[in-house]
């Protein structure tokens, strides 16, 4: 039993993958897609080949992922 969230109804989780033009540099397949991933370095927007899963490009997201703290744009004081 989950403490904060109920058990998902779907058997698998999925993310929407947006098709991108171009070819894979590793295998040459014309099947690229963009989607967000959570890796060891944090959240990133990646474009990956859907045949061999090679990363074509990776753009790191802010450290908090999709959430932005209210104080993120505040000026820092000399107190820290």
Tab-separated table of C-alpha atoms in Angstrom:
chain	number	residue	atom	x	y	z
A	1	UNK	CA	0.000	0.000	0.000
A	2	UNK	CA	1.339	3.421	-0.971
A	3	UNK	CA	1.628	5.993	1.803
A	4	UNK	CA	0.994	9.201	-0.144
A	5	UNK	CA	-0.312	8.121	-3.518
A	6	UNK	CA	-2.644	5.331	-4.577
A	7	UNK	CA	-1.307	2.506	-6.722
A	8	UNK	CA	-1.389	3.480	-10.436
A	9	UNK	CA	-4.202	1.941	-12.463
A	10	UNK	CA	-2.011	1.546	-15.574
A	11	UNK	CA	0.315	-1.467	-15.698
A	12	UNK	CA	3.141	0.643	-17.228
A	13	UNK	CA	4.187	4.287	-16.967
A	14	UNK	CA	4.971	6.122	-20.199
A	15	UNK	CA	6.078	9.517	-21.435
A	16	UNK	CA	5.037	11.306	-24.624
A	17	UNK	CA	7.852	11.167	-27.167
A	18	UNK	CA	7.973	13.908	-29.795
A	19	UNK	CA	9.410	12.816	-33.174
A	20	UNK	CA	12.455	14.767	-34.391
A	21	UNK	CA	13.943	15.015	-37.856
A	22	UNK	CA	17.407	13.678	-38.504
A	23	UNK	CA	19.301	10.425	-38.407
A	24	UNK	CA	21.093	8.644	-35.599
A	25	UNK	CA	24.854	9.183	-35.583
A	26	UNK	CA	25.423	5.702	-34.148
A	27	UNK	CA	23.265	3.441	-36.332
A	28	UNK	CA	21.942	5.744	-39.098
A	29	UNK	CA	18.247	5.099	-38.361
A	30	UNK	CA	15.894	8.016	-39.141
A	31	UNK	CA	13.924	7.419	-35.911
A	32	UNK	CA	14.734	10.167	-33.360
A	33	UNK	CA	12.450	11.280	-30.513
A	34	UNK	CA	12.659	13.929	-27.769
A	35	UNK	CA	11.469	13.412	-24.192
A	36	UNK	CA	12.481	14.184	-20.587
A	37	UNK	CA	14.478	11.615	-18.603
A	38	UNK	CA	15.720	11.357	-15.022
A	39	UNK	CA	19.287	10.150	-14.931
A	40	UNK	CA	22.165	10.082	-12.461
A	41	UNK	CA	22.885	13.773	-13.137
A	42	UNK	CA	19.240	14.866	-12.705
A	43	UNK	CA	16.461	15.755	-15.161
A	44	UNK	CA	17.394	16.285	-18.808
A	45	UNK	CA	15.661	16.830	-22.136
A	46	UNK	CA	17.124	14.261	-24.516
A	47	UNK	CA	16.840	13.364	-28.174
A	48	UNK	CA	17.447	9.632	-28.545
A	49	UNK	CA	17.414	7.119	-31.359
A	50	UNK	CA	14.423	4.832	-30.901
A	51	UNK	CA	16.216	1.908	-32.565
A	52	UNK	CA	19.535	1.730	-30.675
A	53	UNK	CA	18.755	4.237	-27.844
A	54	UNK	CA	21.911	6.277	-28.526
A	55	UNK	CA	21.709	9.842	-27.164
A	56	UNK	CA	21.790	12.394	-29.999
A	57	UNK	CA	21.571	15.461	-27.723
A	58	UNK	CA	21.077	16.145	-24.031
A	59	UNK	CA	20.118	19.428	-22.337
A	60	UNK	CA	20.201	19.462	-18.562
A	61	UNK	CA	17.145	20.906	-16.803
A	62	UNK	CA	17.240	23.016	-13.635
A	63	UNK	CA	18.199	21.094	-10.498
A	64	UNK	CA	14.579	20.982	-9.283
A	65	UNK	CA	13.321	19.466	-12.546
A	66	UNK	CA	9.919	20.782	-13.582
A	67	UNK	CA	9.309	22.513	-10.234
A	68	UNK	CA	10.711	25.995	-9.626
A	69	UNK	CA	10.887	27.392	-6.074
A	70	UNK	CA	9.261	30.780	-5.526
A	71	UNK	CA	12.566	32.213	-4.295
A	72	UNK	CA	14.593	31.045	-7.316
A	73	UNK	CA	14.722	34.529	-8.913
A	74	UNK	CA	15.165	36.526	-5.699
A	75	UNK	CA	18.371	38.466	-5.204
A	76	UNK	CA	20.705	36.878	-2.695
A	77	UNK	CA	21.465	38.836	0.471
A	78	UNK	CA	24.905	39.162	2.029
A	79	UNK	CA	23.631	36.915	4.819
A	80	UNK	CA	23.474	34.019	2.429
